[in-house]
Amino acid sequence: MADDIKAVSTEVVPVDARQPEAAVIERAAALLRAGELVVFPTETVYGLGGDALREEAARRIFAAKGRPLTDPLIVHIAQVEELERVAAAVPERAQRLAEAFWPGPLTLILPRGEQVPRLVTAGLETVAVRMPSHPVARALIRAAGRPIAAPSANRFKHVSPTTAQHALADLSGRVPLILDGGPTPVGVESTVVDLCSSVPRILRPGGTSLEALRKVLPEIEPPLPPRTTASDKREREEGQAQRSPGQLLVHYSPTAPLLLFEGEDEAQRAALVAEALRRLERGERVGILAATEDREALRPCEEGGALVRAPASLEEPEKVAAALFAILRALEEAAVDVILCRSFRPVGLGLAIQDRLRRAAGGRIIRVDPSAGATEGVR
């Protein structure tokens, strides 16, 4: 797909994130109406947008990202009434969730409407739909006069973009226009809920927490952990359509290998420090993603030359999520040889953080059992 893209000149245009300028929005909307692509901010990450009802635009999205056609796109709308254009049916559960969480970082899997090309849905009879809350995104959808299909504005499997500069680094020459509305506030993608199964289930944890969803839909099931058997990996990476984005074992990955430590806090902290010191002694350039609670224990690593980033406390998953992808990109740009990450508690946005780090690690997970020592395994 990547070879189908013709090189274009990419312009980055600032836009007011709170009160987007009408002329800037109309310029972007005109490109979308002409079947072109536009990068724009949402509250979660930057999106690579195209007309959701035009197959040609969807094909350009897949090509620009280098994304396989088996990975569906999320359709973005600006008001609930637009659901009728993209979904064949809106069950009562969907109405309740939309009323409670839209606009916001929640995507619903619904029956596909006839106007939505099957290319957008990876050939499935379901469609992923959300209503973003970011003023720029909503203004753009309204001005375009049609729903916008928009995955994250990055190369396939790379770290998601939370600034216009991240998107430019990945997509320069592949899109004509990037709207720069500053850093995105949530920092991780939307939660995806499947409402086409007998029991509603989270397929991708994200900016709307399981705890909040259960207050509206108590029967909702949490996401299943990534399966990593050889047969499942082949199915996911060699052609089986995914019901939701973000389902692949390897995703959100920096160019440097990432090792994720899991286990009781003190034990995983000690194992991470030991691994960092061992690698530093070998002359490796080490990046570390930690929490503020780890700072004192990591002092010897910093003194040895490790690049330590601890954006917030373990009790502040919202702050960690907002900084997560930017930190991974910064460590990548610093040319570290390895990134060592602690795990975060799977509560609230911590569940989305854990999911992103596990997929960024691609199976390189160090499980720490104080009684047995550290063991590396694949979940």
Short mmCIF file of C-alpha atoms in Angstrom, two decimals:
data_model
loop_
_atom_site.label_atom_id
_atom_site.label_comp_id
_atom_site.label_asym_id
_atom_site.label_seq_id
_atom_site.Cartn_x
_atom_site.Cartn_y
_atom_site.Cartn_z
CA MET A 1 0.00 0.00 0.00
CA ALA A 2 2.80 2.45 0.82
CA ASP A 3 3.95 2.51 -2.80
CA ASP A 4 0.54 3.85 -3.88
CA ILE A 5 1.22 7.23 -2.25
CA LYS A 6 2.46 10.10 -4.40
CA ALA A 7 4.79 12.53 -2.67
CA VAL A 8 3.16 15.86 -1.79
CA SER A 9 4.27 18.99 -0.02
CA THR A 10 3.08 18.88 3.60
CA GLU A 11 2.08 22.15 5.26
CA VAL A 12 1.64 22.50 9.02
CA VAL A 13 -0.92 25.18 9.89
CA PRO A 14 -1.53 26.35 13.48
CA VAL A 15 -5.12 26.30 14.67
CA ASP A 16 -6.63 27.54 17.93
CA ALA A 17 -7.49 24.41 19.92
CA ARG A 18 -10.35 26.09 21.78
CA GLN A 19 -11.83 28.37 19.13
CA PRO A 20 -10.60 27.11 15.76
CA GLU A 21 -10.43 29.77 13.06
CA ALA A 22 -13.19 29.32 10.47
CA ALA A 23 -10.87 29.97 7.51
CA VAL A 24 -8.38 27.32 8.65
CA ILE A 25 -11.13 24.78 9.22
CA GLU A 26 -12.75 25.48 5.85
CA ARG A 27 -9.43 25.03 4.08
CA ALA A 28 -9.05 21.58 5.65
CA ALA A 29 -12.69 20.70 5.03
CA ALA A 30 -12.36 21.56 1.34
CA LEU A 31 -9.49 19.09 1.04
CA LEU A 32 -11.59 16.39 2.70
CA ARG A 33 -14.52 17.06 0.37
CA ALA A 34 -12.11 16.69 -2.57
CA GLY A 35 -11.07 13.24 -1.34
CA GLU A 36 -7.73 14.38 0.14
CA LEU A 37 -6.31 13.61 3.58
CA VAL A 38 -5.89 15.98 6.53
CA VAL A 39 -4.17 15.42 9.88
CA PHE A 40 -6.04 17.01 12.79
CA PRO A 41 -6.00 16.91 16.60
CA THR A 42 -8.52 15.02 18.69
CA GLU A 43 -8.62 14.81 22.47
CA THR A 44 -6.88 11.42 22.31
CA VAL A 45 -4.17 11.51 19.59
CA TYR A 46 -3.78 13.18 16.19
CA GLY A 47 -5.91 11.58 13.47
CA LEU A 48 -5.27 11.00 9.78
CA GLY A 49 -8.62 11.94 8.30
CA GLY A 50 -10.40 11.22 5.04
CA ASP A 51 -14.02 11.13 3.84
CA ALA A 52 -15.49 8.04 5.53
CA LEU A 53 -18.03 7.52 2.74
CA ARG A 54 -15.51 7.51 -0.15
CA GLU A 55 -13.55 4.36 -0.82
CA GLU A 56 -10.83 6.32 -2.61
CA ALA A 57 -10.19 8.42 0.51
CA ALA A 58 -10.04 5.32 2.70
CA ARG A 59 -7.56 3.73 0.32
CA ARG A 60 -5.36 6.82 0.62
CA ILE A 61 -5.43 6.53 4.42
CA PHE A 62 -4.26 2.91 4.31
CA ALA A 63 -1.52 3.81 1.83
CA ALA A 64 -0.26 6.85 3.77
CA LYS A 65 0.07 4.82 6.96
CA GLY A 66 1.29 1.61 5.35
CA ARG A 67 -1.63 0.00 7.18
CA PRO A 68 -3.00 -3.42 6.19
CA LEU A 69 -6.55 -3.49 4.85
CA THR A 70 -7.46 -5.96 7.61
CA ASP A 71 -7.21 -3.22 10.27
CA PRO A 72 -10.49 -1.21 10.25
CA LEU A 73 -10.79 2.56 10.52
CA ILE A 74 -12.82 4.50 13.09
CA VAL A 75 -15.54 6.75 11.69
CA HIS A 76 -15.84 10.12 13.44
CA ILE A 77 -19.10 12.07 13.63
CA ALA A 78 -19.98 15.48 15.09
CA GLN A 79 -23.50 14.78 16.37
CA VAL A 80 -25.54 11.76 17.40
CA GLU A 81 -28.00 12.24 14.53
CA GLU A 82 -25.21 11.34 12.09
CA LEU A 83 -25.21 7.76 13.39
CA GLU A 84 -28.02 7.03 10.93
CA ARG A 85 -25.58 7.68 8.04
CA VAL A 86 -23.00 5.16 9.20
CA ALA A 87 -24.79 2.53 11.32
CA ALA A 88 -27.57 0.20 10.22
CA ALA A 89 -28.97 0.04 13.75
CA VAL A 90 -28.38 1.80 17.06
CA PRO A 91 -29.25 -0.51 19.98
CA GLU A 92 -30.48 0.85 23.29
CA ARG A 93 -27.09 0.11 24.88
CA ALA A 94 -25.41 2.34 22.32
CA GLN A 95 -27.86 5.15 23.01
CA ARG A 96 -27.11 4.99 26.74
CA LEU A 97 -23.36 5.01 26.22
CA ALA A 98 -23.54 7.83 23.69
CA GLU A 99 -25.65 9.92 26.03
CA ALA A 100 -23.21 9.38 28.89
CA PHE A 101 -19.83 9.63 27.11
CA TRP A 102 -20.20 11.47 23.80
CA PRO A 103 -18.55 13.63 22.80
CA GLY A 104 -15.46 11.93 24.20
CA PRO A 105 -12.91 9.12 23.89
CA LEU A 106 -15.32 6.22 23.37
CA THR A 107 -15.77 4.20 20.16
CA LEU A 108 -18.78 1.93 19.63
CA ILE A 109 -18.84 -1.14 17.35
CA LEU A 110 -22.23 -1.14 15.58
CA PRO A 111 -23.80 -2.78 12.51
CA ARG A 112 -22.34 -1.21 9.35
CA GLY A 113 -24.53 1.22 7.45
CA GLU A 114 -24.79 0.77 3.67
CA GLN A 115 -23.11 4.12 2.95
CA VAL A 116 -19.86 3.07 4.64
CA PRO A 117 -17.50 1.30 2.20
CA ARG A 118 -16.41 -2.16 3.28
CA LEU A 119 -12.82 -0.99 2.84
CA VAL A 120 -13.34 1.24 5.91
CA THR A 121 -14.54 -1.71 8.00
CA ALA A 122 -11.93 -4.26 6.83
CA GLY A 123 -14.71 -6.08 4.97
CA LEU A 124 -16.73 -6.68 8.12
CA GLU A 125 -20.42 -5.94 8.62
CA THR A 126 -19.61 -3.84 11.68
CA VAL A 127 -18.40 -0.26 11.89
CA ALA A 128 -16.47 1.57 14.63
CA VAL A 129 -17.93 5.01 15.40
CA ARG A 130 -17.07 7.79 17.81
CA MET A 131 -17.82 11.46 18.44
CA PRO A 132 -14.64 13.32 19.44
CA SER A 133 -14.80 16.17 21.96
CA HIS A 134 -11.89 18.23 20.61
CA PRO A 135 -13.19 21.55 19.20
CA VAL A 136 -10.97 21.31 16.09
CA ALA A 137 -12.12 17.78 15.27
CA ARG A 138 -15.79 18.61 15.71
CA ALA A 139 -15.53 21.84 13.72
CA LEU A 140 -13.78 19.99 10.90
CA ILE A 141 -16.40 17.24 10.71
CA ARG A 142 -19.21 19.80 10.65
CA ALA A 143 -17.50 21.91 7.99
CA ALA A 144 -16.75 18.89 5.81
CA GLY A 145 -20.42 17.92 5.98
CA ARG A 146 -19.65 14.21 6.21
CA PRO A 147 -18.22 11.69 8.66
CA ILE A 148 -14.43 11.38 8.74
CA ALA A 149 -12.55 8.10 8.88
CA ALA A 150 -9.42 8.65 10.95
CA PRO A 151 -6.86 6.28 12.44
CA SER A 152 -3.89 7.72 14.33
CA ALA A 153 -1.67 9.93 12.15
CA ASN A 154 1.49 7.82 12.23
CA ARG A 155 3.15 5.02 10.32
CA PHE A 156 1.57 1.65 11.02
CA LYS A 157 2.70 0.09 14.34
CA HIS A 158 4.76 3.14 15.29
CA VAL A 159 4.18 5.20 18.45
CA SER A 160 0.96 7.21 18.18
CA PRO A 161 1.26 11.01 17.67
CA THR A 162 0.18 13.43 20.39
CA THR A 163 1.61 16.53 18.68
CA ALA A 164 1.59 17.83 15.11
CA GLN A 165 5.36 17.39 15.05
CA HIS A 166 4.98 13.67 15.76
CA ALA A 167 2.58 13.38 12.82
CA LEU A 168 4.89 15.36 10.57
CA ALA A 169 7.83 13.10 11.45
CA ASP A 170 5.86 10.06 10.26
CA LEU A 171 3.77 11.45 7.41
CA SER A 172 5.73 14.30 5.85
CA GLY A 173 5.28 14.10 2.08
CA ARG A 174 2.24 11.84 2.46
CA VAL A 175 -0.47 14.37 3.41
CA PRO A 176 -1.01 17.93 2.16
CA LEU A 177 -2.10 19.49 5.47
CA ILE A 178 -1.53 19.04 9.20
CA LEU A 179 -3.57 21.17 11.61
CA ASP A 180 -1.45 21.97 14.66
CA GLY A 181 -3.65 22.37 17.73
CA GLY A 182 -0.94 21.66 20.28
CA PRO A 183 -0.52 18.53 22.44
CA THR A 184 -3.56 16.28 22.79
CA PRO A 185 -4.93 16.20 26.36
CA VAL A 186 -5.79 12.52 26.85
CA GLY A 187 -2.75 11.04 25.15
CA VAL A 188 -4.03 7.51 24.44
CA GLU A 189 -6.64 6.39 21.92
CA SER A 190 -10.35 5.95 22.59
CA THR A 191 -11.84 2.96 24.35
CA VAL A 192 -13.51 0.60 21.86
CA VAL A 193 -16.65 -1.25 23.01
CA ASP A 194 -18.18 -4.05 20.95
CA LEU A 195 -21.97 -3.78 21.00
CA CYS A 196 -22.49 -6.39 18.28
CA SER A 197 -21.66 -9.34 20.51
CA SER A 198 -24.07 -11.05 22.91
CA VAL A 199 -22.25 -9.50 25.86
CA PRO A 200 -20.73 -6.03 25.39
CA ARG A 201 -16.95 -6.10 25.75
CA ILE A 202 -14.08 -3.65 25.65
CA LEU A 203 -11.89 -4.56 22.68
CA ARG A 204 -9.35 -1.77 23.26
CA PRO A 205 -8.99 0.06 26.58
CA GLY A 206 -8.52 3.78 26.20
CA GLY A 207 -9.56 7.22 27.34
CA THR A 208 -12.90 6.12 28.89
CA SER A 209 -12.32 3.81 31.84
CA LEU A 210 -13.90 0.43 32.49
CA GLU A 211 -15.06 1.71 35.88
CA ALA A 212 -16.92 4.64 34.29
CA LEU A 213 -18.49 2.42 31.61
CA ARG A 214 -19.78 -0.05 34.22
CA LYS A 215 -21.72 2.72 35.93
CA VAL A 216 -23.82 2.96 32.76
CA LEU A 217 -23.52 -0.62 31.47
CA PRO A 218 -22.78 -2.93 34.44
CA GLU A 219 -22.62 -6.04 32.25
CA ILE A 220 -19.71 -4.83 30.14
CA GLU A 221 -16.73 -7.19 30.08
CA PRO A 222 -13.08 -6.08 30.35
CA PRO A 223 -10.67 -6.60 27.44
CA LEU A 224 -9.10 -9.99 26.95
CA PRO A 225 -5.30 -10.02 27.31
CA PRO A 226 -3.35 -10.14 24.03
CA ARG A 227 -3.09 -13.74 22.84
CA THR A 228 0.35 -14.72 21.68
CA THR A 229 0.20 -18.29 20.45
CA ALA A 230 1.95 -18.84 17.14
CA SER A 231 -1.33 -19.53 15.32
CA ASP A 232 -3.02 -16.46 16.78
CA LYS A 233 -0.08 -14.25 15.86
CA ARG A 234 -0.23 -15.51 12.26
CA GLU A 235 -3.96 -14.88 12.08
CA ARG A 236 -3.58 -11.33 13.38
CA GLU A 237 -0.64 -10.39 11.21
CA GLU A 238 -1.26 -12.32 8.01
CA GLY A 239 -4.69 -11.34 6.84
CA GLN A 240 -7.52 -11.93 9.30
CA ALA A 241 -9.74 -8.85 9.63
CA GLN A 242 -9.71 -7.26 13.07
CA ARG A 243 -12.97 -6.18 14.69
CA SER A 244 -11.25 -3.15 16.18
CA PRO A 245 -8.04 -1.17 15.73
CA GLY A 246 -5.30 -1.79 18.29
CA GLN A 247 -5.63 -5.57 18.42
CA LEU A 248 -2.24 -6.63 17.07
CA LEU A 249 0.35 -8.07 19.45
CA VAL A 250 2.98 -5.59 18.23
CA HIS A 251 1.76 -2.00 18.10
CA TYR A 252 2.59 1.51 19.38
CA SER A 253 6.26 0.54 19.09
CA PRO A 254 9.32 2.81 19.23
CA THR A 255 12.28 1.87 17.03
CA ALA A 256 14.31 0.90 20.13
CA PRO A 257 13.30 -2.42 21.72
CA LEU A 258 11.10 -1.95 24.78
CA LEU A 259 11.21 -4.27 27.81
CA LEU A 260 8.25 -4.13 30.19
CA PHE A 261 8.61 -5.13 33.86
CA GLU A 262 5.54 -6.49 35.66
CA GLY A 263 5.02 -7.59 39.24
CA GLU A 264 4.92 -6.21 42.78
CA ASP A 265 6.21 -2.64 42.86
CA GLU A 266 9.37 -3.12 44.91
CA ALA A 267 10.34 -6.31 43.09
CA GLN A 268 9.86 -4.92 39.59
CA ARG A 269 11.67 -1.70 40.56
CA ALA A 270 14.68 -3.69 41.79
CA ALA A 271 14.70 -5.86 38.66
CA LEU A 272 14.49 -2.82 36.38
CA VAL A 273 17.37 -1.09 38.17
CA ALA A 274 19.50 -4.23 38.00
CA GLU A 275 18.84 -4.62 34.27
CA ALA A 276 19.59 -0.95 33.61
CA LEU A 277 22.90 -1.06 35.50
CA ARG A 278 23.90 -4.27 33.73
CA ARG A 279 23.27 -2.72 30.32
CA LEU A 280 24.96 0.55 31.23
CA GLU A 281 28.05 -1.38 32.31
CA ARG A 282 28.08 -2.98 28.85
CA GLY A 283 28.13 0.48 27.31
CA GLU A 284 24.50 0.55 26.13
CA ARG A 285 22.49 3.75 26.00
CA VAL A 286 19.47 3.11 28.23
CA GLY A 287 16.11 4.91 28.39
CA ILE A 288 13.77 4.35 31.34
CA LEU A 289 10.06 5.11 31.70
CA ALA A 290 9.13 5.10 35.38
CA ALA A 291 6.94 6.78 38.01
CA THR A 292 7.94 9.49 40.46
CA GLU A 293 7.93 6.84 43.22
CA ASP A 294 10.89 5.20 41.43
CA ARG A 295 13.11 8.29 41.29
CA GLU A 296 15.29 7.58 44.32
CA ALA A 297 15.92 3.95 43.35
CA LEU A 298 16.84 5.05 39.82
CA ARG A 299 19.43 7.60 40.92
CA PRO A 300 22.38 5.20 40.29
CA CYS A 301 21.03 4.59 36.77
CA GLU A 302 20.86 8.32 36.05
CA GLU A 303 24.37 8.77 37.42
CA GLY A 304 25.47 6.01 35.07
CA GLY A 305 24.02 7.85 32.07
CA ALA A 306 20.50 6.44 31.74
CA LEU A 307 17.80 8.79 30.42
CA VAL A 308 15.05 8.57 33.04
CA ARG A 309 11.55 9.92 32.42
CA ALA A 310 9.05 9.80 35.29
CA PRO A 311 6.07 11.94 34.26
CA ALA A 312 3.85 11.40 37.31
CA SER A 313 2.93 9.25 40.29
CA LEU A 314 1.41 5.79 40.08
CA GLU A 315 -1.70 7.45 41.52
CA GLU A 316 -1.95 9.81 38.52
CA PRO A 317 -2.59 7.61 35.45
CA GLU A 318 -4.17 10.54 33.57
CA LYS A 319 -0.86 12.43 33.67
CA VAL A 320 1.09 9.32 32.69
CA ALA A 321 -1.24 8.65 29.75
CA ALA A 322 -0.97 12.25 28.52
CA ALA A 323 2.85 11.98 28.45
CA LEU A 324 3.28 8.33 27.45
CA PHE A 325 3.68 8.46 23.66
CA ALA A 326 5.67 11.71 23.74
CA ILE A 327 8.17 10.11 26.15
CA LEU A 328 8.54 6.99 24.00
CA ARG A 329 9.19 9.16 20.94
CA ALA A 330 11.67 11.34 22.84
CA LEU A 331 13.64 8.30 24.01
CA GLU A 332 13.58 6.94 20.46
CA GLU A 333 14.91 10.25 19.13
CA ALA A 334 17.66 10.18 21.76
CA ALA A 335 18.91 7.01 20.04
CA VAL A 336 18.76 4.77 23.10
CA ASP A 337 19.60 1.12 22.57
CA VAL A 338 16.78 -0.10 24.80
CA ILE A 339 13.79 1.32 26.69
CA LEU A 340 13.04 -0.22 30.10
CA CYS A 341 9.50 0.41 31.41
CA ARG A 342 7.80 -0.22 34.69
CA SER A 343 4.17 -1.31 34.59
CA PHE A 344 1.30 0.82 35.85
CA ARG A 345 -1.69 -0.28 37.87
CA PRO A 346 -4.58 -1.37 35.62
CA VAL A 347 -7.12 0.98 37.22
CA GLY A 348 -8.79 3.85 35.37
CA LEU A 349 -6.56 5.02 32.52
CA GLY A 350 -3.88 2.67 33.88
CA LEU A 351 -5.61 -0.16 31.99
CA ALA A 352 -5.00 1.65 28.68
CA ILE A 353 -1.40 2.43 29.66
CA GLN A 354 -0.78 -1.23 30.45
CA ASP A 355 -2.27 -2.28 27.11
CA ARG A 356 -0.12 0.18 25.12
CA LEU A 357 3.08 -0.82 26.90
CA ARG A 358 2.42 -4.55 26.47
CA ARG A 359 1.89 -4.11 22.76
CA ALA A 360 4.87 -1.75 22.46
CA ALA A 361 6.95 -4.48 24.13
CA GLY A 362 5.67 -7.03 21.62
CA GLY A 363 6.01 -9.88 24.13
CA ARG A 364 9.26 -8.72 25.75
CA ILE A 365 7.78 -8.79 29.25
CA ILE A 366 9.83 -9.40 32.41
CA ARG A 367 7.54 -10.85 35.07
CA VAL A 368 9.04 -10.45 38.49
CA ASP A 369 8.20 -12.98 41.19
CA PRO A 370 10.02 -12.12 44.44
CA SER A 371 10.19 -15.81 45.37
CA ALA A 372 11.50 -17.01 42.02
CA GLY A 373 13.35 -13.99 40.62
CA ALA A 374 12.70 -12.32 37.29
CA THR A 375 11.52 -14.37 34.35
CA GLU A 376 11.04 -13.19 30.79
CA GLY A 377 7.99 -14.45 28.98
CA VAL A 378 5.32 -13.81 26.40
CA ARG A 379 1.75 -13.27 27.52
#
